[in-house]
XYZ file of C-alpha atoms in Angstrom:
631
model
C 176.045 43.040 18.307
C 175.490 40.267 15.719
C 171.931 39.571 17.016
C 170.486 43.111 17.221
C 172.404 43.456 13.491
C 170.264 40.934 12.359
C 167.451 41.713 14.054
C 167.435 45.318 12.639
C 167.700 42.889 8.887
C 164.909 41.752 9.632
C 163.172 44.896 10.395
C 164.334 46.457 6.709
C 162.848 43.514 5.084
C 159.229 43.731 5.472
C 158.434 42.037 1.899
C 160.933 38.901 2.632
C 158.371 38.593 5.797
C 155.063 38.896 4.523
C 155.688 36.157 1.569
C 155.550 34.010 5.036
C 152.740 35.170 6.894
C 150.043 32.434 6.795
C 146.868 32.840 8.269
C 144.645 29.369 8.707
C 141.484 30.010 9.926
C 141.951 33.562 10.604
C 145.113 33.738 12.777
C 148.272 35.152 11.771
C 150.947 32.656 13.013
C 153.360 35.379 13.549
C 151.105 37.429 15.657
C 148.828 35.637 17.297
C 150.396 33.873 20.629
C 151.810 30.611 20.927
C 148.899 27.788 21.050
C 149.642 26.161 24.399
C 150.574 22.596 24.611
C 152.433 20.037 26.906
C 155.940 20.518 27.063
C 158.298 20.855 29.742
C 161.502 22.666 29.807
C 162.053 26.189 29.518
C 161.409 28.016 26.242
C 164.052 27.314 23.498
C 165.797 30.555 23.665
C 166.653 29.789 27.260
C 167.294 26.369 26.818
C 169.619 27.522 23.994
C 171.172 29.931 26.146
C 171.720 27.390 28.900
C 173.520 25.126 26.513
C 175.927 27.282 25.732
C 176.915 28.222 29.107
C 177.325 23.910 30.217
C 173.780 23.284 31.243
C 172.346 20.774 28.428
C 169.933 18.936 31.027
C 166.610 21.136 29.333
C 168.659 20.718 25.770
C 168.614 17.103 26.191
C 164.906 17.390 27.005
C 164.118 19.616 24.239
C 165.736 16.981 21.585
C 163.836 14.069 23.357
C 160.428 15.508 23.122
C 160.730 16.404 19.504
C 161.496 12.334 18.597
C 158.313 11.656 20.317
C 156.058 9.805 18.050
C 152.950 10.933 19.595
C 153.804 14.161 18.910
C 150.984 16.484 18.394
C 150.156 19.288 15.800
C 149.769 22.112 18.199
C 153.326 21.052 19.843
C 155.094 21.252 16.243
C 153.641 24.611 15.470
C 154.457 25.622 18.890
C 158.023 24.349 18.815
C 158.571 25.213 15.117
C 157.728 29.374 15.866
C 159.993 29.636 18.470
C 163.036 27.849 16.302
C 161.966 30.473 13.468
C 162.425 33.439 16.503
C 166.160 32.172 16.887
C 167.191 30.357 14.076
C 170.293 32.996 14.141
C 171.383 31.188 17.032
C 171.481 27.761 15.517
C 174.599 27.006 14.089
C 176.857 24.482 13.283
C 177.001 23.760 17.028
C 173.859 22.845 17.101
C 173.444 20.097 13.865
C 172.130 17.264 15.862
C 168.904 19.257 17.097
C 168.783 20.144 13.496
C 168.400 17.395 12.240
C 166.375 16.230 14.744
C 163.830 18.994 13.968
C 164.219 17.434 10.188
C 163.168 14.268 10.500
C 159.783 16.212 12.711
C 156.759 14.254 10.965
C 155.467 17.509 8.913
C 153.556 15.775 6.357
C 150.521 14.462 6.376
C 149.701 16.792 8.958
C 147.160 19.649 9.162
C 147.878 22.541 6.959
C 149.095 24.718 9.055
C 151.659 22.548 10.331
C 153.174 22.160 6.942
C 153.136 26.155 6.287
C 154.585 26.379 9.719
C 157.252 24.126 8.932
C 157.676 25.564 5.151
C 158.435 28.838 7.335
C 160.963 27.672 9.529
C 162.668 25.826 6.015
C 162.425 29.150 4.709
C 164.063 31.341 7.892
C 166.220 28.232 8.350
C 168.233 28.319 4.680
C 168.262 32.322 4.201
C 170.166 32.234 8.224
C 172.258 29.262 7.919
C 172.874 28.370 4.481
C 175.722 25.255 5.961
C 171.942 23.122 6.611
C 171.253 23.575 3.094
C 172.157 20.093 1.782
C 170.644 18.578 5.013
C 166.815 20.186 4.172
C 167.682 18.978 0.670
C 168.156 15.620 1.474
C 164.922 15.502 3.509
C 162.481 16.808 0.857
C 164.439 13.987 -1.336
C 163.742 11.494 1.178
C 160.082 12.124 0.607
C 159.751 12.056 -2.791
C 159.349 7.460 -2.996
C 156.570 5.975 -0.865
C 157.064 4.960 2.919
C 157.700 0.932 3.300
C 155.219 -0.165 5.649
C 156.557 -3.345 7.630
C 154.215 -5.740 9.322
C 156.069 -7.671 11.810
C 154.632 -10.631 13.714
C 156.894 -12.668 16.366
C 159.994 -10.611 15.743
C 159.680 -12.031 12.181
C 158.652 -9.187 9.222
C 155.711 -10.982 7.118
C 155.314 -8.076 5.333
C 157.326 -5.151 3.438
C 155.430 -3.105 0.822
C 154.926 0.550 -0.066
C 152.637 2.557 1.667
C 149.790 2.937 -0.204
C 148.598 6.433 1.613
C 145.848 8.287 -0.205
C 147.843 11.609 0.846
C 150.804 10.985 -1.413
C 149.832 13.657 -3.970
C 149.659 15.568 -1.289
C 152.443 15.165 0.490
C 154.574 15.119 -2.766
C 153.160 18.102 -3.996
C 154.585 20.013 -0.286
C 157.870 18.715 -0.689
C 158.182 20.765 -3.959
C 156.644 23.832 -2.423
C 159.838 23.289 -0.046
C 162.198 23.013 -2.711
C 161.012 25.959 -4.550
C 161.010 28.078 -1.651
C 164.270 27.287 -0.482
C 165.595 27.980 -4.400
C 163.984 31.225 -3.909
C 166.285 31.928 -0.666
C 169.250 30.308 -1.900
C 169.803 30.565 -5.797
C 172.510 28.515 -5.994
C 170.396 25.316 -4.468
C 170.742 23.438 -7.718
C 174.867 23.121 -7.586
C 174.012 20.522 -4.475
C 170.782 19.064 -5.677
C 172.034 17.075 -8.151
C 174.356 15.023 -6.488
C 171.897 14.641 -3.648
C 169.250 12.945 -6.626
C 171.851 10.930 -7.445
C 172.337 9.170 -4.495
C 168.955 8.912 -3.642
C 167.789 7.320 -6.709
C 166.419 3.859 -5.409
C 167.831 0.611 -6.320
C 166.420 -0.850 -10.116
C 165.390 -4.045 -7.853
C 162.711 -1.480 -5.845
C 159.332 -1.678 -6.511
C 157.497 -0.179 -9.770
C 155.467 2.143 -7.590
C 159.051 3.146 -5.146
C 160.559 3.855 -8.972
C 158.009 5.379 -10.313
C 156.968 8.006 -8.003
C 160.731 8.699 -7.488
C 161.234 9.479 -11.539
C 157.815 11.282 -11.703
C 159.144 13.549 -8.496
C 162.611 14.180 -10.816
C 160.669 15.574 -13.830
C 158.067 17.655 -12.101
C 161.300 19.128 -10.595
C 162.350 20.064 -14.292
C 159.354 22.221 -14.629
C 160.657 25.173 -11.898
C 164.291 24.496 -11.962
C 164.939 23.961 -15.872
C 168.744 24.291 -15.553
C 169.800 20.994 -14.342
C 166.807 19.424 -16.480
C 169.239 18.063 -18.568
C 171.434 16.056 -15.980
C 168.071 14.505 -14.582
C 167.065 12.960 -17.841
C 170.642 11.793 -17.935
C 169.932 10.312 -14.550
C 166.826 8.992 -15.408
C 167.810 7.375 -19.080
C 170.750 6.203 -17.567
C 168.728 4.346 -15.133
C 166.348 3.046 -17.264
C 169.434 1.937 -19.938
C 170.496 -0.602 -16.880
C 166.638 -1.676 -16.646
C 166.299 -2.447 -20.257
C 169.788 -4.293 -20.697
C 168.732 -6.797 -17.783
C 165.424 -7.565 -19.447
C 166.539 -8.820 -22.840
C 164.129 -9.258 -25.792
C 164.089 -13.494 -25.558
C 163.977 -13.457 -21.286
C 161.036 -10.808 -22.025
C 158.938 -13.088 -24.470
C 159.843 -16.101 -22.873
C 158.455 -14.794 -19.771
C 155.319 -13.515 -21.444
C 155.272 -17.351 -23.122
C 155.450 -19.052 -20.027
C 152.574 -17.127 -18.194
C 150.193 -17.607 -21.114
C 150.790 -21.251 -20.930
C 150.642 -20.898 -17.433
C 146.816 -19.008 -17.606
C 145.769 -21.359 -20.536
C 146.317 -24.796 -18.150
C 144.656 -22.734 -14.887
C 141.124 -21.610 -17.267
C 141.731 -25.454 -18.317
C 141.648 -26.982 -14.866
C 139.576 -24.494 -13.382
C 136.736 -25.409 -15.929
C 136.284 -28.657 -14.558
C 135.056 -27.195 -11.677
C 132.677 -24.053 -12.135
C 132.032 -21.393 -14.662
C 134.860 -18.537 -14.694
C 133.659 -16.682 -17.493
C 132.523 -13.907 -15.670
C 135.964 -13.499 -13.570
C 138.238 -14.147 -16.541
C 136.865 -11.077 -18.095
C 136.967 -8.810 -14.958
C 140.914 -9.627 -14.833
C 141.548 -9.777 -18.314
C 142.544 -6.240 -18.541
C 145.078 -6.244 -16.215
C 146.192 -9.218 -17.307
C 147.286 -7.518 -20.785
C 149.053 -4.539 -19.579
C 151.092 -6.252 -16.502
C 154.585 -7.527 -18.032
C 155.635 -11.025 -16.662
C 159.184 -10.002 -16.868
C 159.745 -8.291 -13.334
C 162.213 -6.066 -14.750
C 160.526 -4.855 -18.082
C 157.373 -4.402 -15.469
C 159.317 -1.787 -13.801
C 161.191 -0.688 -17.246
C 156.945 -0.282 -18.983
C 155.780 1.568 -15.984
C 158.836 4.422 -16.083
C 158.742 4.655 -19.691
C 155.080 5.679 -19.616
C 156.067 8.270 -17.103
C 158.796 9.576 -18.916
C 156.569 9.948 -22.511
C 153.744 11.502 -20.991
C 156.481 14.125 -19.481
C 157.385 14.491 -22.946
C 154.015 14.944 -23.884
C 152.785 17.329 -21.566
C 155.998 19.523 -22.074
C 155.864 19.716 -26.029
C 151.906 20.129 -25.952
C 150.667 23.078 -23.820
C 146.611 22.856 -23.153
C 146.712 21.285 -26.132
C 148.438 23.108 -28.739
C 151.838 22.247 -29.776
C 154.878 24.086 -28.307
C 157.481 25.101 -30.829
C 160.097 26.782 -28.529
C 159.676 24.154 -25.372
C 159.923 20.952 -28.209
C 163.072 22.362 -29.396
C 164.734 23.158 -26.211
C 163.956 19.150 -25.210
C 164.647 17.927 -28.376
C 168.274 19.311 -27.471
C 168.617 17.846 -24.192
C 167.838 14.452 -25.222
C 169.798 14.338 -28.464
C 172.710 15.182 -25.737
C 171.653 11.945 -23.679
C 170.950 10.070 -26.681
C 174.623 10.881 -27.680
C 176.076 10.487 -24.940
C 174.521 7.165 -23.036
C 171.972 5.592 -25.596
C 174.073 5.715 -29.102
C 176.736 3.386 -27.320
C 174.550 1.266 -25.597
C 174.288 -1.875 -27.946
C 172.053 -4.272 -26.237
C 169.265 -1.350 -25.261
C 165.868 -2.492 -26.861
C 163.095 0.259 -25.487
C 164.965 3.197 -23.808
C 165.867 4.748 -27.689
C 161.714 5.038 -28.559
C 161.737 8.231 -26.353
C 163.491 10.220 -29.172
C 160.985 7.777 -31.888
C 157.947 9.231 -29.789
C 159.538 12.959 -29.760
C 160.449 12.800 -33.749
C 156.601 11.402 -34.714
C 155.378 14.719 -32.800
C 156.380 17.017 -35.618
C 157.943 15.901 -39.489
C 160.498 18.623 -38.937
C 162.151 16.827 -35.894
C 162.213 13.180 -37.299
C 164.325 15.297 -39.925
C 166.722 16.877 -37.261
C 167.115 13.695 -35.967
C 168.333 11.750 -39.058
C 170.532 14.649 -40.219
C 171.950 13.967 -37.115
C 172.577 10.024 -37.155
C 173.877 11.098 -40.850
C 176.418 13.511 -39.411
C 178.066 10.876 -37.075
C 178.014 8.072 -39.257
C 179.883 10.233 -42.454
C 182.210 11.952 -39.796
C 185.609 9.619 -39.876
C 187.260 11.220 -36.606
C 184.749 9.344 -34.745
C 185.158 5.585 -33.592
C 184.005 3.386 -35.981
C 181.705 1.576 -33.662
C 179.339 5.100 -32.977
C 179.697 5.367 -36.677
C 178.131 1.426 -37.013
C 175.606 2.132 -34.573
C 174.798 5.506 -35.981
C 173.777 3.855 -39.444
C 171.482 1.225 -37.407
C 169.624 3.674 -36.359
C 169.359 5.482 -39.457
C 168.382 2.595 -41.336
C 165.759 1.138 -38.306
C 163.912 4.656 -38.283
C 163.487 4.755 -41.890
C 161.906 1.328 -41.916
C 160.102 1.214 -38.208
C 158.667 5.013 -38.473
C 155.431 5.588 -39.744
C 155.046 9.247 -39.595
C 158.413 9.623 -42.107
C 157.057 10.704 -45.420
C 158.450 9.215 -48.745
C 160.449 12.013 -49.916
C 162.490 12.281 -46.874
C 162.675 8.174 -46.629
C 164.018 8.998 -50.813
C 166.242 12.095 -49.804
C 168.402 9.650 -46.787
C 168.995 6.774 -49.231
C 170.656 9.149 -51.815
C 172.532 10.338 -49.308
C 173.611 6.870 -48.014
C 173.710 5.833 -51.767
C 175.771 8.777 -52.470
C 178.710 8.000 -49.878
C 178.757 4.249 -50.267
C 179.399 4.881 -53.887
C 182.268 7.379 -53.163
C 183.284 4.721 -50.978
C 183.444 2.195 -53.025
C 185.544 4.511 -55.549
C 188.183 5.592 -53.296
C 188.729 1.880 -53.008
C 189.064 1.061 -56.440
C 191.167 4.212 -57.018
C 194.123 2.705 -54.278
C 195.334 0.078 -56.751
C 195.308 -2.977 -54.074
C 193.616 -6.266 -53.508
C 190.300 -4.839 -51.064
C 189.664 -7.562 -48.600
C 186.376 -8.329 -46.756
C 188.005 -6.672 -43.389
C 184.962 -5.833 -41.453
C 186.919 -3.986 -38.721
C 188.323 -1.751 -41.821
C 185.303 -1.118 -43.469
C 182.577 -1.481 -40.954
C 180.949 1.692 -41.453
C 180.442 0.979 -45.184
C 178.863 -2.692 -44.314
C 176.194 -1.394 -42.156
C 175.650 1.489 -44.258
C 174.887 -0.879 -47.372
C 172.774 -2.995 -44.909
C 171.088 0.529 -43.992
C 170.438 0.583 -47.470
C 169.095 -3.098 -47.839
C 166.887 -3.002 -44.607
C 165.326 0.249 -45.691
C 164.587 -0.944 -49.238
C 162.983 -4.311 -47.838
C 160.775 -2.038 -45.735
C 160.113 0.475 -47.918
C 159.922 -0.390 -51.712
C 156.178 -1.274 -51.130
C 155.331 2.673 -50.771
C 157.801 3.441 -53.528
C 156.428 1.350 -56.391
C 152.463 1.179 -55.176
C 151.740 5.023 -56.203
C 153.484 5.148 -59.485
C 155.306 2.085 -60.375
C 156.966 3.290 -63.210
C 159.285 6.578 -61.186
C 159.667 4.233 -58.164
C 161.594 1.791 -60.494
C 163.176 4.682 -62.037
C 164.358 5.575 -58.577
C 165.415 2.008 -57.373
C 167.654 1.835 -60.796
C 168.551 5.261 -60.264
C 170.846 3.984 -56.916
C 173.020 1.805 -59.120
C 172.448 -1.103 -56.354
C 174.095 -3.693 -58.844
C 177.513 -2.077 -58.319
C 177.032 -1.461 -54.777
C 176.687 -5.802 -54.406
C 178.893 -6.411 -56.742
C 182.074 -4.393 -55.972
C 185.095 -5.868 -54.226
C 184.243 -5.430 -50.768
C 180.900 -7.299 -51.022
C 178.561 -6.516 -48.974
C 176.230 -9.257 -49.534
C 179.250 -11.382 -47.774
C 178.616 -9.349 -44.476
C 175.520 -8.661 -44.015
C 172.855 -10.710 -42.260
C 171.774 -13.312 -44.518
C 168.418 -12.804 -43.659
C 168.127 -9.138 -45.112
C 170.504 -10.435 -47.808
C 168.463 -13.198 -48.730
C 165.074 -10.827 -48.601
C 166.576 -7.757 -50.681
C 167.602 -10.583 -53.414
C 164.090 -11.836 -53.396
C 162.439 -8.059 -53.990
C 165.136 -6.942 -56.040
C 165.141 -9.943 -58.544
C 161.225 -9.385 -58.561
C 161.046 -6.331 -59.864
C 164.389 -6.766 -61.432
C 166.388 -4.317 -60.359
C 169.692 -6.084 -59.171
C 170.183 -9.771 -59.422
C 172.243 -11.184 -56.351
C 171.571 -14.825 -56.177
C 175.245 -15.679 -57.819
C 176.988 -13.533 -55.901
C 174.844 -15.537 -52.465
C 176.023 -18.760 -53.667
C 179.486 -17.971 -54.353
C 179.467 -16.460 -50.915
C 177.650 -19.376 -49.664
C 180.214 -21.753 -50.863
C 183.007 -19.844 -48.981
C 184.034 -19.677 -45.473
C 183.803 -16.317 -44.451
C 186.890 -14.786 -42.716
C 186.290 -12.644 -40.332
C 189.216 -10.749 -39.063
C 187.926 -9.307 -36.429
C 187.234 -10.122 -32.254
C 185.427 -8.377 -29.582
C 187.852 -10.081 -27.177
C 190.753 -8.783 -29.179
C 193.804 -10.951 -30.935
C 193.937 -12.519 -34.373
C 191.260 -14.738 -33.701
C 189.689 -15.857 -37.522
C 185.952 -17.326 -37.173
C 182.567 -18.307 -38.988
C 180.361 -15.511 -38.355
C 176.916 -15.231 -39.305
C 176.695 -11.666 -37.988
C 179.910 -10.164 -38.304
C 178.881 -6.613 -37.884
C 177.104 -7.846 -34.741
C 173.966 -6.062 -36.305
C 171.828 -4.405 -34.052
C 168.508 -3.232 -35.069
C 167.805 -0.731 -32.591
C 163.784 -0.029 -33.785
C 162.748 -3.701 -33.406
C 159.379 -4.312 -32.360
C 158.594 -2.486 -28.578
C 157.678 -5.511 -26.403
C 156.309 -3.272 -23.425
C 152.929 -2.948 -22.835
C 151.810 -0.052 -21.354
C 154.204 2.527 -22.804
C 153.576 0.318 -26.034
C 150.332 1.631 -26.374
C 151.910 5.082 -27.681
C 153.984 3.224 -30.437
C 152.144 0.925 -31.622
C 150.047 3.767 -33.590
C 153.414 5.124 -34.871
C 155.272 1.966 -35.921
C 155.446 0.263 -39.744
C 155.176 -3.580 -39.176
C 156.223 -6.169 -41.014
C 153.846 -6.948 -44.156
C 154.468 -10.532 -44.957
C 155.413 -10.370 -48.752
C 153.029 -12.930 -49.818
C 154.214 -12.432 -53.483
C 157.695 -12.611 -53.043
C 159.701 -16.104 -51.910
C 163.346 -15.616 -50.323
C 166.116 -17.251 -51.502
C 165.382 -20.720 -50.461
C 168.621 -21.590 -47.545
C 170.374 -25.041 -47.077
C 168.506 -25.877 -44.260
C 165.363 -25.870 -46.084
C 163.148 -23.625 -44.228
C 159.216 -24.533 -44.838
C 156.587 -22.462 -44.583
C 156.449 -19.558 -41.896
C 155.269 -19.839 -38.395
C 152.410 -19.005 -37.257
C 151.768 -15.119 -35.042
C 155.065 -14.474 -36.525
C 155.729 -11.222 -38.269
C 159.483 -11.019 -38.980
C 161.386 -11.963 -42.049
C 164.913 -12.007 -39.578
C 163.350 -14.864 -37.669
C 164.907 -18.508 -38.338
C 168.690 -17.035 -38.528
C 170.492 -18.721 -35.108
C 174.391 -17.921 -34.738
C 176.952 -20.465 -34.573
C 177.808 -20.747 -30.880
C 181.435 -21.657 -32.013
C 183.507 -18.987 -32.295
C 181.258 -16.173 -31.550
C 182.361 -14.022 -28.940
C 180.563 -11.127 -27.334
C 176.995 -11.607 -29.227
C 174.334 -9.999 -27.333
C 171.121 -12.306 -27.870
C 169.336 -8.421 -27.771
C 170.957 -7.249 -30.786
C 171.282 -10.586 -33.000
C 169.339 -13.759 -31.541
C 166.069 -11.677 -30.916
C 165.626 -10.251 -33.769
C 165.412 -13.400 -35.180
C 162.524 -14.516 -32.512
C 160.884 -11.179 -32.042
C 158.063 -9.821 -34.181
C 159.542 -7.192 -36.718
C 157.886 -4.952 -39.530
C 157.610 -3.896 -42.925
C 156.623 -0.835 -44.113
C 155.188 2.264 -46.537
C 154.450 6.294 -45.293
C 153.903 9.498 -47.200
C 155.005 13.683 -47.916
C 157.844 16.321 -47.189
C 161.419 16.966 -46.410
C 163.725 20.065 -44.920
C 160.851 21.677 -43.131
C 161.936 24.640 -40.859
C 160.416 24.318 -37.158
């Protein structure tokens, strides 16, 4: 009764049919007769029928000749049309020949073995929808290359991907088979998720294995854009783990170390015979291949991910207004919810820096944003700290800010820290330097300073008479000289630089408060480990700058047009330091370089956050034009 039911289904549905009939070279593959092949046994509705009446001798048989690895195209096609002419009968009884007709090699075949098999996927999940997370998890499976192993005396010499010319190919079927299989069963992306998930490969896999699995992820965005924001969770959260293993100093020493390497190879190879002519044929790929193992495979899914952002906010061309905005949303959730706390993270943060520079409007949205959290006291104060890093390091790092918006943030930060600094005075007590009590202000003030140091260039070179109006206008000599003293806290570095510009152009004058400071020991009442612990601290706010300079090369190639360096401020000396720094070194471009913490005392300092950006390049800067721009 149940069979001829669905039989007669199938009858009524004519449409649901013809989506599936696929003719290769003329023939209709549900019309024209089986294509005869090798096989023995007895059809598979008998041998089905057997089986369930005790006799599993041709069932056995059946299973055994669809593992064979010389298995032919014709036999697929043939065995795969008469699964689709009983697929009611195979239920959950019958899961192991499923499966077994899952792992069937299907791509890389002939076309009309993969529309055959597409057609049995299709008559497979609309009949027995309890094998839908097993077809799942094999179009998954196929979306990272094969491993090809080499093995010589029972010993592998050789694991690598599989390098098959077919890939597009084959990757482009698998998503054919998703997509259909959506289209039978709309509630396929409630178990895809979890299946990506688990099949993400290791970090430690190979840059090509990572790549091609992130690249599958994305494209998967494009028909299914409901879970798109859980994959670029997956995916950032993935590449979060990449970037904190591949710190900024391990990343440069490692880029160090293989140009000394090169230099003393050229050296000794000289003595020998002319290279010339090779040393420029490798010389590109020498450039854009990171040393670092990790920030290799970090660089090569970073460029995937930004040209994904690329393609989806630029359509043939011309820029997308609804499909940037829709993004823009899903990654400020990400960005909120696995970058912002992430305080040793050095590259993963310059997807939202590539998505702002598209469009002034959205580097807007995005600092309104970091202003929101780091003014909103129900928050923890450590989102709050980070919040006003980030303000302050796109201000200075990002190019395509114009002036008036860079002017319109530091009133606002001007505005607060002064209100701040008011409610303070207004309580009637002693304010101590407590950084774990007024954290928020510190890094706001250093917000202030960095942006200023990075900045003032653009404000004084058009009209240097408003932009000192404007830098006298902030009131910066009560901000440094109030009772909670910032100038105590901050890194001396910025401190020492914002003295320098400011006593050029006299604006503020904060050498005596420096060498008061200097002359004290600075109590810091604060520990990441917890307790009462009191040390020296050279970076008490453990500042992170999270727009210092992006080390990776490939994906680099998209900043590097969009990023303010650091002009060397030939014209203006820092405060000289006790230790009697001399001169500046050489191929260096940051003013934060020279600062080293005291190891003594210092607990929890991340060398990405503090120590690098004291070793990395940095930058200085000066943009141009408008602010509050609608999209």
């Amino acid at each position: 009764m149940v069979q001829s039911s669905v039989f007669q289904l199938n009858k009524q549905r004519p449409a649901l049919a013809a989506r599936w009939v696929m003719e290769i070279d003329g023939r209709d593959f549900l019309k024209t007769p089986s294509v005869k092949t090798v096989r023995f046994g007895g059809s598979v509705a008998e041998t089905l029928e057997k089986h369930k009446h005790g006799d599993s001798s041709d069932y056995e048989l059946l299973k055994h000749q669809l593992v064979d690895p010389e298995i032919k195209d014709a036999q697929i096609i043939n065995w795969l049309q008469e699964f689709r002419t009983c697929v009611t009968h195979l239920t959950k009884d019958h899961e192991q020949l499923i499966y077994t007709i899952l792992r069937l090699p299907w791509l890389g075949r002939s076309q009309a073995v993969v529309d055959e098999y597409l057609a049995f996927l299709g008559n497979l999940v609309s009949a027995q929808t309890v094998y839908l997370c097993a077809c799942l998890n094999m179009v998954v499976s196929h979306f990272t290359p094969k491993r090809v192993t080499i093995c010589e005396g029972g010993v592998d010499i050789s694991d690598s991907d599989d390098e098959d010319e077919n890939l597009p190919r084959n990757f482009d079927h698998c998503h054919q088979a998703l997509q259909l299989i959506i289209r039978y069963v709309p509630s396929t992306s409630r178990f895809l998720m979890p299946i990506l998930q688990e099949s993400f490969p290791f970090i430690q896999k190979s840059s090509r294995t990572l790549e091609c699995y992130v690249h599958n992820l994305l494209r998967i965005t494009v028909y299914i854009p409901s879970i798109r924001r859980d994959i670029l969770e997956l995916i950032i959260g993935k590449l979060l783990k990449l970037d904190v293993n591949a710190s900024r100093t391990h990343i440069e020493e490692a880029e160090e170390n293989r140009v000394q390497t090169q230099k003393a190879e050229e050296q000794s190879e000289e003595c020998l015979f002319d290279m010339d002519e090779d040393v420029s044929a490798d010389e590109p790929t020498r450039t854009t291949v990171m040393a670092h193992p990790v920030a290799e495979r970090l660089d090569t899914l970073m460029a995937v991910l930004m040209a994904y952002i690329k393609d989806i906010c630029y359509v043939d061309g011309s820029f997308h207004v609804e499909r940037t905005k829709e993004l823009y949303r899903d990654l400020l959730t990400v960005f909120d919810k696995l970058i912002l706390p992430t305080h040793a993270s050095c590259h993963v943060q310059y997807t939202l820096f590539y998505l702002c520079s598209f469009k002034p409007a959205l580097a807007e949205a995005f600092l309104d944003h970091l202003w929101k959290i780091l003014q909103n006291p129900s928050l923890p104060a450590v989102l709050r700290q980070a919040a006003a890093g980030y303000l302050g390091s796109f201000l200075a790092r990002a190019k395509f800010i114009p002036l008036s918006t860079v002017w319109a943030c530091l009133d606002l930060l001007i505005s607060w820290i002064h209100q701040y600094i008011d409610s303070q005075d207004s309580c009637g007590k002693q304010v101590c330097c407590d950084v774990s009590l007024h954290g928020p202000f510190y890094t706001s003030c250093q917000a202030v300073f960095y942006t200023i140091i990075f900045r003032h260039r653009a404000m004084l070179e058009a009209n240097m008479k408003k932009g000192l109006e404007y830098l006298q206008s902030l009131n910066l000599e009560r901000v440094v000289m109030c009772q909670l003293n910032p100038l105590r806290v901050c890194l001396p570095s910025i401190t020492n630089m914002f003295a320098a510009i400011t006593r050029k152009y006299q604006v503020v004058f904060c050498y005596t408060i420096i060498e008061r400071n200097n002359r004290c020991v600075l109590p810091v009442v604060r520990s990441s480990a917890g307790g009462d612990c009191v040390t020296t601290n050279t970076n008490p706010l453990d500042s992170f700058f999270p727009f210092d300079p992006y080390l990776l090369k490939r994906s680099g190639q998209l900043i590097e047009p969009l990023y303010q360096v650091w002009d060397d401020l030939l014209d203006t000396e820092p405060f000289p330091t006790k230790r009697g720094q001399q001169g500046s070194r050489e191929d260096e471009d940051d003013f934060l370089f020279g600062e080293t913490p005291q190891a003594e005392g210092i607990v929890g300092l991340t060398p990405n956050s503090y120590d690098s950006n004291f070793r990395s390049p940095s930058s200085l800067g000066s943009p141009p034009n408008s602010l509050q721009r609608p999209f």
